[in-house]
PDB file of C-alpha atoms in Angstrom:
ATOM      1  CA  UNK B   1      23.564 166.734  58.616  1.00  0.00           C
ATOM      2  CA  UNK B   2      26.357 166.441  61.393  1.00  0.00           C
ATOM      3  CA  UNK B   3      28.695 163.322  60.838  1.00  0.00           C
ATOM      4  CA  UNK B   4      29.224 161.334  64.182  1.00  0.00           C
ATOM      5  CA  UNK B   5      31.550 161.474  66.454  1.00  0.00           C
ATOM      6  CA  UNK B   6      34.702 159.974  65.274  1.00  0.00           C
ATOM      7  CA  UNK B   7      35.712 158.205  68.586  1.00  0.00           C
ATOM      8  CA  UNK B   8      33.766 155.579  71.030  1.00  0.00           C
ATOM      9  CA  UNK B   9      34.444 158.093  73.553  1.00  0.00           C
ATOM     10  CA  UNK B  10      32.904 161.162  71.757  1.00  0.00           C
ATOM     11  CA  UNK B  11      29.746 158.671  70.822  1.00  0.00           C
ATOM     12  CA  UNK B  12      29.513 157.721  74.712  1.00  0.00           C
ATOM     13  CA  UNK B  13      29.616 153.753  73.939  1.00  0.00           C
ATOM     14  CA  UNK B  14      29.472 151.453  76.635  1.00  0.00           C
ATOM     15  CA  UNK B  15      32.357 149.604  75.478  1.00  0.00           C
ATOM     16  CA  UNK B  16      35.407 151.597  74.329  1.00  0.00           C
ATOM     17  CA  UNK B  17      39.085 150.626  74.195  1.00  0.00           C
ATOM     18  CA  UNK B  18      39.724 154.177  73.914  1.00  0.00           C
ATOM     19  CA  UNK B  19      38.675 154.756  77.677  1.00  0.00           C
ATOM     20  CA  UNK B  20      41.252 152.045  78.604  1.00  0.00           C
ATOM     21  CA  UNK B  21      44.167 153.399  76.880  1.00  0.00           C
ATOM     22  CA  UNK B  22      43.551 157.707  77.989  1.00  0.00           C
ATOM     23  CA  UNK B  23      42.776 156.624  81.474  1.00  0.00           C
ATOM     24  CA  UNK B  24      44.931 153.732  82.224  1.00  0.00           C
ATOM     25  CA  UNK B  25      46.440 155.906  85.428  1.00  0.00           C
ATOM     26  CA  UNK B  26      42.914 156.484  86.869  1.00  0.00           C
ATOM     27  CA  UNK B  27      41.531 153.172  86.561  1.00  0.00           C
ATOM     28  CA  UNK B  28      44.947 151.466  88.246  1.00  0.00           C
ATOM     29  CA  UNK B  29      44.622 153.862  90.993  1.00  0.00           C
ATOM     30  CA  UNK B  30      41.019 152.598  91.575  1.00  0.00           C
ATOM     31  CA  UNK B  31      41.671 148.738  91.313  1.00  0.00           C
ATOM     32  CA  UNK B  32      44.466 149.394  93.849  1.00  0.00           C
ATOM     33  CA  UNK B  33      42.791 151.273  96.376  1.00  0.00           C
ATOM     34  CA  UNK B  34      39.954 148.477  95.845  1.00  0.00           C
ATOM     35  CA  UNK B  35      42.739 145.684  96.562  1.00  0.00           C
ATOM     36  CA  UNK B  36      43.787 147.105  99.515  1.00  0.00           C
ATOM     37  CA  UNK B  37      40.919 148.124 101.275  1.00  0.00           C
ATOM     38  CA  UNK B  38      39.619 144.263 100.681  1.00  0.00           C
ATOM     39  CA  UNK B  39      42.483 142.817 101.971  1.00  0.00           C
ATOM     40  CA  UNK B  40      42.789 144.823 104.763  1.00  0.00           C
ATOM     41  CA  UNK B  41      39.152 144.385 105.729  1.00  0.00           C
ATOM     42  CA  UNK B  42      39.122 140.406 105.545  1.00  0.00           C
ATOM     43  CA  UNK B  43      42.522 140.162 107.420  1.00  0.00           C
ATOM     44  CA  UNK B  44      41.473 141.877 110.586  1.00  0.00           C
ATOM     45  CA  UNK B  45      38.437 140.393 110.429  1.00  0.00           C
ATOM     46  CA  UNK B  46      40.256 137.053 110.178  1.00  0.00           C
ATOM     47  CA  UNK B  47      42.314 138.028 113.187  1.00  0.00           C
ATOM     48  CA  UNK B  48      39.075 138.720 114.936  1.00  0.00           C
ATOM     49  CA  UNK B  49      36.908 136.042 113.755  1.00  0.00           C
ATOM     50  CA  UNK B  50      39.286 133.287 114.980  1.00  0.00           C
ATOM     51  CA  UNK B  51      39.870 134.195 118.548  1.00  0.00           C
ATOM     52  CA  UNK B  52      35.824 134.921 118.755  1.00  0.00           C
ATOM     53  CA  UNK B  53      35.118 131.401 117.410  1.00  0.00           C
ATOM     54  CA  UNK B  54      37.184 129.395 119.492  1.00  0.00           C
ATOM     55  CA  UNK B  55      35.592 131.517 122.555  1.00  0.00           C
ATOM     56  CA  UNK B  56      32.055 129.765 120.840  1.00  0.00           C
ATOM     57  CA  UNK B  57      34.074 126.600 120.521  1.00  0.00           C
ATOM     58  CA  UNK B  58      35.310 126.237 124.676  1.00  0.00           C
ATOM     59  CA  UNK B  59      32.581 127.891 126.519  1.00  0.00           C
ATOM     60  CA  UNK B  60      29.032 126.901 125.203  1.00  0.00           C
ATOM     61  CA  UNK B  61      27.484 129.589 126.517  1.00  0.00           C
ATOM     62  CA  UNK B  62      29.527 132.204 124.428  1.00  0.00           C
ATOM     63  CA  UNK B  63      27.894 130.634 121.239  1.00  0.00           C
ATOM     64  CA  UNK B  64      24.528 132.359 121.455  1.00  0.00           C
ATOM     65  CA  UNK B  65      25.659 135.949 122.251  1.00  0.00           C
ATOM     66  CA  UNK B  66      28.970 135.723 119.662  1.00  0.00           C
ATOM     67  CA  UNK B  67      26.543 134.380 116.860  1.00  0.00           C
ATOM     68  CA  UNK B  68      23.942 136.630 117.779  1.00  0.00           C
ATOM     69  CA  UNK B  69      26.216 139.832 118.035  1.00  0.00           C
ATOM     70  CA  UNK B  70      27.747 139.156 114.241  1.00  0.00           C
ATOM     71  CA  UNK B  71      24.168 138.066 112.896  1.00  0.00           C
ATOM     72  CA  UNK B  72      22.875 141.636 113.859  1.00  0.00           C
ATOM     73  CA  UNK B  73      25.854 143.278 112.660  1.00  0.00           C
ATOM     74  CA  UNK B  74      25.189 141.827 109.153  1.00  0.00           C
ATOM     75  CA  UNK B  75      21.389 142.567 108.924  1.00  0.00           C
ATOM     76  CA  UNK B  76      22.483 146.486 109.811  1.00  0.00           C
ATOM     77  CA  UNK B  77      22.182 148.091 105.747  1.00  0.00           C
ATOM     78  CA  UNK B  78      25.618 149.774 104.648  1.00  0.00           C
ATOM     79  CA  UNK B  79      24.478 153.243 104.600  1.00  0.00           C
ATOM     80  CA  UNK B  80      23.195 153.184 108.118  1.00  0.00           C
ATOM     81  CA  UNK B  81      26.335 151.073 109.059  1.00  0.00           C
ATOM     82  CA  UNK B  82      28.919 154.117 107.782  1.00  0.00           C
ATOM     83  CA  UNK B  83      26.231 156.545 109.484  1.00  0.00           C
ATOM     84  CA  UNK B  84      26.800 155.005 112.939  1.00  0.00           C
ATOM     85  CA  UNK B  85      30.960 154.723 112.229  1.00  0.00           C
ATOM     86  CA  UNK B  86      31.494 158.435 110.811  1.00  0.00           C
ATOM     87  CA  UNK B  87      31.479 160.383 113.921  1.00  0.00           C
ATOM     88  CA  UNK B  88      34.231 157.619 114.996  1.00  0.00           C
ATOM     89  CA  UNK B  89      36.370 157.456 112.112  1.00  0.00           C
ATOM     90  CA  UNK B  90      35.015 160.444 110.244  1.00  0.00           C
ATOM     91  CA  UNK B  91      35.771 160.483 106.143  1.00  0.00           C
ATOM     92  CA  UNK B  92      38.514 158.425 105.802  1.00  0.00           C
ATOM     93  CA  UNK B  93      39.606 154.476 104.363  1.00  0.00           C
ATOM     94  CA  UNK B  94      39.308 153.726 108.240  1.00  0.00           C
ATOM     95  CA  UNK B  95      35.241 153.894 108.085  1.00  0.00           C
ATOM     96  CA  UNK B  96      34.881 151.763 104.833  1.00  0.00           C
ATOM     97  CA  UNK B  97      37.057 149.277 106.707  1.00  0.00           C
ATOM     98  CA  UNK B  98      35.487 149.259 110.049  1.00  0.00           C
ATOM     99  CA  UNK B  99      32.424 149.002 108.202  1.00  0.00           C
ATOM    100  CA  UNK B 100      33.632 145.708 105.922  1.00  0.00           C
ATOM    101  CA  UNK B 101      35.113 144.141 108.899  1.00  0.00           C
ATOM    102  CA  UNK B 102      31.753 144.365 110.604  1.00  0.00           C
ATOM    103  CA  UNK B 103      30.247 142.639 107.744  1.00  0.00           C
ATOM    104  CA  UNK B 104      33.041 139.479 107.548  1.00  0.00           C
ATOM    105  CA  UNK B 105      32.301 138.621 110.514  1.00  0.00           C
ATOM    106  CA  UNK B 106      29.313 136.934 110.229  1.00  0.00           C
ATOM    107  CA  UNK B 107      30.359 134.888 107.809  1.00  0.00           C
ATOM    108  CA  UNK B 108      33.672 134.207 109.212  1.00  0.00           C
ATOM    109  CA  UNK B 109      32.863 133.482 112.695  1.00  0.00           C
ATOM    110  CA  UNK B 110      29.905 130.670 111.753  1.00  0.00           C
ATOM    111  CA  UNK B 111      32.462 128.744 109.176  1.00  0.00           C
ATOM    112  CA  UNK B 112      35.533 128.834 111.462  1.00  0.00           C
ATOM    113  CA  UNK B 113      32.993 127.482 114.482  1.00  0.00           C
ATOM    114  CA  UNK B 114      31.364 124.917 112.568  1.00  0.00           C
ATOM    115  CA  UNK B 115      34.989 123.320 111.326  1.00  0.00           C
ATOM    116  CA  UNK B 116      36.088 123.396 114.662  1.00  0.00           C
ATOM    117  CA  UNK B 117      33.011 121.661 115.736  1.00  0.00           C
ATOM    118  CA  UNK B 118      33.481 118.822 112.532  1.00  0.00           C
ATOM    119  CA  UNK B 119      37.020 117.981 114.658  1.00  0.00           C
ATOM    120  CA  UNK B 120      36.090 114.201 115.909  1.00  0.00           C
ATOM    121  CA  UNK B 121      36.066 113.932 119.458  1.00  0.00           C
ATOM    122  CA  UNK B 122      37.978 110.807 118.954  1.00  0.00           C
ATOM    123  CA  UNK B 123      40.849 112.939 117.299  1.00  0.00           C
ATOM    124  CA  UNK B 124      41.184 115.361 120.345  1.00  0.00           C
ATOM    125  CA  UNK B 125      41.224 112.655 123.041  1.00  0.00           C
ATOM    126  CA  UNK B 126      43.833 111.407 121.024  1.00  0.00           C
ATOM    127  CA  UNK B 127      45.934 114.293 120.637  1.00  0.00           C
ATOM    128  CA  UNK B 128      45.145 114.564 125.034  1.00  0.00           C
ATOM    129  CA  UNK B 129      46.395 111.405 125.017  1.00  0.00           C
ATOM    130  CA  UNK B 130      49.449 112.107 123.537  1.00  0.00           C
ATOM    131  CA  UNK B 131      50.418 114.959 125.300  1.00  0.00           C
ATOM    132  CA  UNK B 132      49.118 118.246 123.695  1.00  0.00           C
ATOM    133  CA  UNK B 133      47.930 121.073 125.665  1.00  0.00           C
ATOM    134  CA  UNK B 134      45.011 122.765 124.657  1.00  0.00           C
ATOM    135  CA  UNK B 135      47.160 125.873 122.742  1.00  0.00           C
ATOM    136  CA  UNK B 136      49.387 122.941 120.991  1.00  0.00           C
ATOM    137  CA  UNK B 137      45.853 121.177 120.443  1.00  0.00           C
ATOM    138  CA  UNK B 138      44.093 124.070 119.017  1.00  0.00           C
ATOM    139  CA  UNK B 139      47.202 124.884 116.489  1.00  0.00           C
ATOM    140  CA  UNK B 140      48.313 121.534 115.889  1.00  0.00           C
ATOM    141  CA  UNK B 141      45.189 119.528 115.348  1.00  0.00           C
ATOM    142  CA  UNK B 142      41.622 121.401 115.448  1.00  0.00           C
ATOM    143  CA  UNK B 143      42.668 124.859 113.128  1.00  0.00           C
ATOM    144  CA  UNK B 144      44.313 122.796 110.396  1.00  0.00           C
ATOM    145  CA  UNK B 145      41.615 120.293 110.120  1.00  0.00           C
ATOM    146  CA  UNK B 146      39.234 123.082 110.569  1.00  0.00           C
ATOM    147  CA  UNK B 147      40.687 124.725 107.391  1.00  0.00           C
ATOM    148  CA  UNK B 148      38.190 123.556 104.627  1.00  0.00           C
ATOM    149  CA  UNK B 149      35.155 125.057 106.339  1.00  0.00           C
ATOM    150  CA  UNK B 150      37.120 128.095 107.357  1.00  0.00           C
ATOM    151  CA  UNK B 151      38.313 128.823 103.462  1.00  0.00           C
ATOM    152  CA  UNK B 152      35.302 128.191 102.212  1.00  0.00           C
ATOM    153  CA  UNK B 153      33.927 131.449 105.040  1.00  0.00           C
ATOM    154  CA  UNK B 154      37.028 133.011 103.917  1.00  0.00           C
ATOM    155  CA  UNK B 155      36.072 132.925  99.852  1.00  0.00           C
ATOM    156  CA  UNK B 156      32.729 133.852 100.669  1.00  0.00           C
ATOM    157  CA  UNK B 157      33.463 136.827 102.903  1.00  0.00           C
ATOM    158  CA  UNK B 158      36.286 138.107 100.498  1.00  0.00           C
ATOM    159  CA  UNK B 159      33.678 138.119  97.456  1.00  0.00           C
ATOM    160  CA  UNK B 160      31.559 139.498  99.553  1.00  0.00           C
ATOM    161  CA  UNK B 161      34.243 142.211 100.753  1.00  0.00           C
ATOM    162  CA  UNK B 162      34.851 143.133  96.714  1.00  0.00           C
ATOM    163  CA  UNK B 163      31.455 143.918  96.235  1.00  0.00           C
ATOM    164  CA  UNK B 164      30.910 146.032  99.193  1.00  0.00           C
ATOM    165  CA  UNK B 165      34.165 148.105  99.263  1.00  0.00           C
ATOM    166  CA  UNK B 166      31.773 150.302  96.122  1.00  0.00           C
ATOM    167  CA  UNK B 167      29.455 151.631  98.767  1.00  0.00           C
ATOM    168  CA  UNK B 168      32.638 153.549 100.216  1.00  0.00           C
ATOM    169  CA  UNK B 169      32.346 155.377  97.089  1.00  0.00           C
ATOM    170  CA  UNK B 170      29.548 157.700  99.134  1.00  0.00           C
ATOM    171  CA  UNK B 171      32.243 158.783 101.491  1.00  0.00           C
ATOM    172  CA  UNK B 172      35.623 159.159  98.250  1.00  0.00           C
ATOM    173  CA  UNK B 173      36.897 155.609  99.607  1.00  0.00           C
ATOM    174  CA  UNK B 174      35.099 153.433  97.436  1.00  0.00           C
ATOM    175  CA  UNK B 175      37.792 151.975  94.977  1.00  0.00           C
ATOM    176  CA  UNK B 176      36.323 151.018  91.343  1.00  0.00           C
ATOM    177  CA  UNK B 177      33.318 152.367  93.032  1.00  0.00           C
ATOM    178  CA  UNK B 178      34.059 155.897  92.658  1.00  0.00           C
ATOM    179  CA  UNK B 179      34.708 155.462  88.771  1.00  0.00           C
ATOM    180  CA  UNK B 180      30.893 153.625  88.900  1.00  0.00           C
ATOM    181  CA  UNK B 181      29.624 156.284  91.140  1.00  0.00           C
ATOM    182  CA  UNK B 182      30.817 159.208  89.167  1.00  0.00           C
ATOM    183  CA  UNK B 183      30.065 157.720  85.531  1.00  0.00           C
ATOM    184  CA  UNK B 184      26.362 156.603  87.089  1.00  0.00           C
ATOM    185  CA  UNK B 185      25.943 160.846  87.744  1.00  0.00           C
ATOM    186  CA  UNK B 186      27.857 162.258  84.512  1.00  0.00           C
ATOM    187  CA  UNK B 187      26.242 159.216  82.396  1.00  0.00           C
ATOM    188  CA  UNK B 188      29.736 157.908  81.486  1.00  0.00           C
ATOM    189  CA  UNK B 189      28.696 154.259  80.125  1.00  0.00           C
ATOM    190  CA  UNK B 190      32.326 153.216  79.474  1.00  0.00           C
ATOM    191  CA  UNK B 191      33.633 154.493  82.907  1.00  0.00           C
ATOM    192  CA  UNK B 192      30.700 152.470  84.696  1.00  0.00           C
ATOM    193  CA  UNK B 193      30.726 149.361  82.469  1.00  0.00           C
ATOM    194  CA  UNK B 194      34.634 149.614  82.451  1.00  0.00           C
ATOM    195  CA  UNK B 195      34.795 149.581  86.305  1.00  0.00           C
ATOM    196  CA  UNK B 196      32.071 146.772  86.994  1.00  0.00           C
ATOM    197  CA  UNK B 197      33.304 144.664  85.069  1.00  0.00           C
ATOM    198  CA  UNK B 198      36.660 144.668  86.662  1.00  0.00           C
ATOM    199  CA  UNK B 199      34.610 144.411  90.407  1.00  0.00           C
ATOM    200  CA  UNK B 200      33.892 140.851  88.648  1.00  0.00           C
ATOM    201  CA  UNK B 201      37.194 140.057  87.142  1.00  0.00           C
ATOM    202  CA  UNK B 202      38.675 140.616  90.927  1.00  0.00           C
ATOM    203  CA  UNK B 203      35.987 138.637  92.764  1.00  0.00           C
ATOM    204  CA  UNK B 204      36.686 135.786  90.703  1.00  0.00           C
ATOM    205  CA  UNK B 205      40.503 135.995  90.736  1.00  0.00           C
ATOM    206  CA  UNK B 206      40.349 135.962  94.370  1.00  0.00           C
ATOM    207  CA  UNK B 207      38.004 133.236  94.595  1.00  0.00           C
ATOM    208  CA  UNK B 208      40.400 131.082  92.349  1.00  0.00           C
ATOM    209  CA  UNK B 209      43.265 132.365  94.543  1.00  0.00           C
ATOM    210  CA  UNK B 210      42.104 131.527  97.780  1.00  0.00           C
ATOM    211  CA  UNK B 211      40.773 127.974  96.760  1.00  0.00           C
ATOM    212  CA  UNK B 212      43.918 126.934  95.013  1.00  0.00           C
ATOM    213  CA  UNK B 213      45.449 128.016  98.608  1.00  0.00           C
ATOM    214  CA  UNK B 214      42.638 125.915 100.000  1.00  0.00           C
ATOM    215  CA  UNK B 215      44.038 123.194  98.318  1.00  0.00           C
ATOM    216  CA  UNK B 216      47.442 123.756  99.169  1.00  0.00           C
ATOM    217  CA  UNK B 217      46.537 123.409 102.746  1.00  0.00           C
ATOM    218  CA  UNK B 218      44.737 120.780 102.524  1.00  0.00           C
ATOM    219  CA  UNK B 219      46.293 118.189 100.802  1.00  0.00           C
ATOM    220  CA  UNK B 220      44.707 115.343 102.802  1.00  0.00           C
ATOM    221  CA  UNK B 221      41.382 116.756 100.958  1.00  0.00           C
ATOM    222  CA  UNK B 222      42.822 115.867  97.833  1.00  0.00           C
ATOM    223  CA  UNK B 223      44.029 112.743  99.005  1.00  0.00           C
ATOM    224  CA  UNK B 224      40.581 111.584 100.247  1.00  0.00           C
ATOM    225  CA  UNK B 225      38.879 112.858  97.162  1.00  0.00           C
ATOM    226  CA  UNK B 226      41.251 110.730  95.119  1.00  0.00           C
ATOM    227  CA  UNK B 227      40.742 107.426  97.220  1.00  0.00           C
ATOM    228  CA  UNK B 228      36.876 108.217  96.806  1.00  0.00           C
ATOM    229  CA  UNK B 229      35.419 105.710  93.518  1.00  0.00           C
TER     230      UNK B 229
END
């Protein structure tokens, strides 16, 4: 009778400490690449979000076409999204990008428009009335006071953003989801386990991260929430 494997590795066991500690380099280099194609993703598609919903915001008849345009951008499935992007940007970081930005969109553009919609009317005829222009206006009064709608598109779209950088594992960009891709094929249940479980641990951090900068930004928030009985 052959004794068993001597190591959690060897035995192929979903959880193994071993995998950790032989392939510390590997799995780094895949939560890394995963940070930074998130973050990159969700900021440009912050910096194009904004200026889109504020078009929405001043001229009514932008709102149909701008919502429209994101909406069917997020019903288009991620395969057939990095299809239609690879003869632009070919196999490279830049098409997993393209392709996330496409997707934040959606969900940044409708949570941005609808806190600048929440401004009171009252609020802006006041700020007219004071002085402010509509640039000083729109930086001054409507974006901060727009902020707890627009964080809470923000959270979504960077949770969001962690799960769907994996599908980039089909074209080598794909952060922890080349170490799930390639231990799904070899049946490497540490590997896979391993790397899922940190796609959770970094949702949730950033979730927690961007709230508590939520509430940094909004400390009249707080302040109401405290005055409430």
């Amino acid at each position: 009778m052959t004794a068993p494997p001597d190591d959690c590795l060897a035995r192929n066991e979903w959880i193994c400490g071993e995998y950790l500690s032989t392939r510390r380099r590997i799995v780094l280099d895949a939560v890394v690449q995963h940070l930074e194609l998130t973050a990159v993703s969700v900021l440009i598609a912050l910096v194009v979000a904004v200026p889109l919903a504020v078009l929405a915001r001043r001229w009514r008849w932008a709102t149909g076409p701008v919502l429209a345009l994101t909406t069917l951008l997020y019903t288009i499935p991620s395969l057939a999204m990095f299809s239609l992007l690879l003869p632009v940007y070919g196999l490279s970081a830049s098409l997993v990008v393209a392709g996330l930005v496409l997707y934040s969109l959606t969900l940044l553009v409708r949570n941005i428009l609808a806190g600048l919609r929440a401004v009171p009317e009252e609020t802006r005829q006041a700020a007219r009335g004071m002085g402010y222009g509509p640039i000083r206006l729109l930086l001054t009064v409507e974006l901060p006071l727009a902020l707890p709608a627009a964080m809470a598109g923000l959270r979504i779209a960077t949770v969001s953003a962690v799960s769907l950088v994996t599908i980039g594992a089909i074209v080598g960009f794909g952060g922890l989801g080349n170490l799930i891709y390639t231990g799904m094929n070899t049946y490497f249940k540490a590997q896979v386990l391993t790397a899922s479980v940190l796609c959770v641990v970094i949702a949730v951090a950033a979730d927690l991260l961007l709230l508590g900068v939520q509430r940094l930004l909004t400390p009249w928030e707080r302040a109401a929430g405290a005055a409430r009985p």
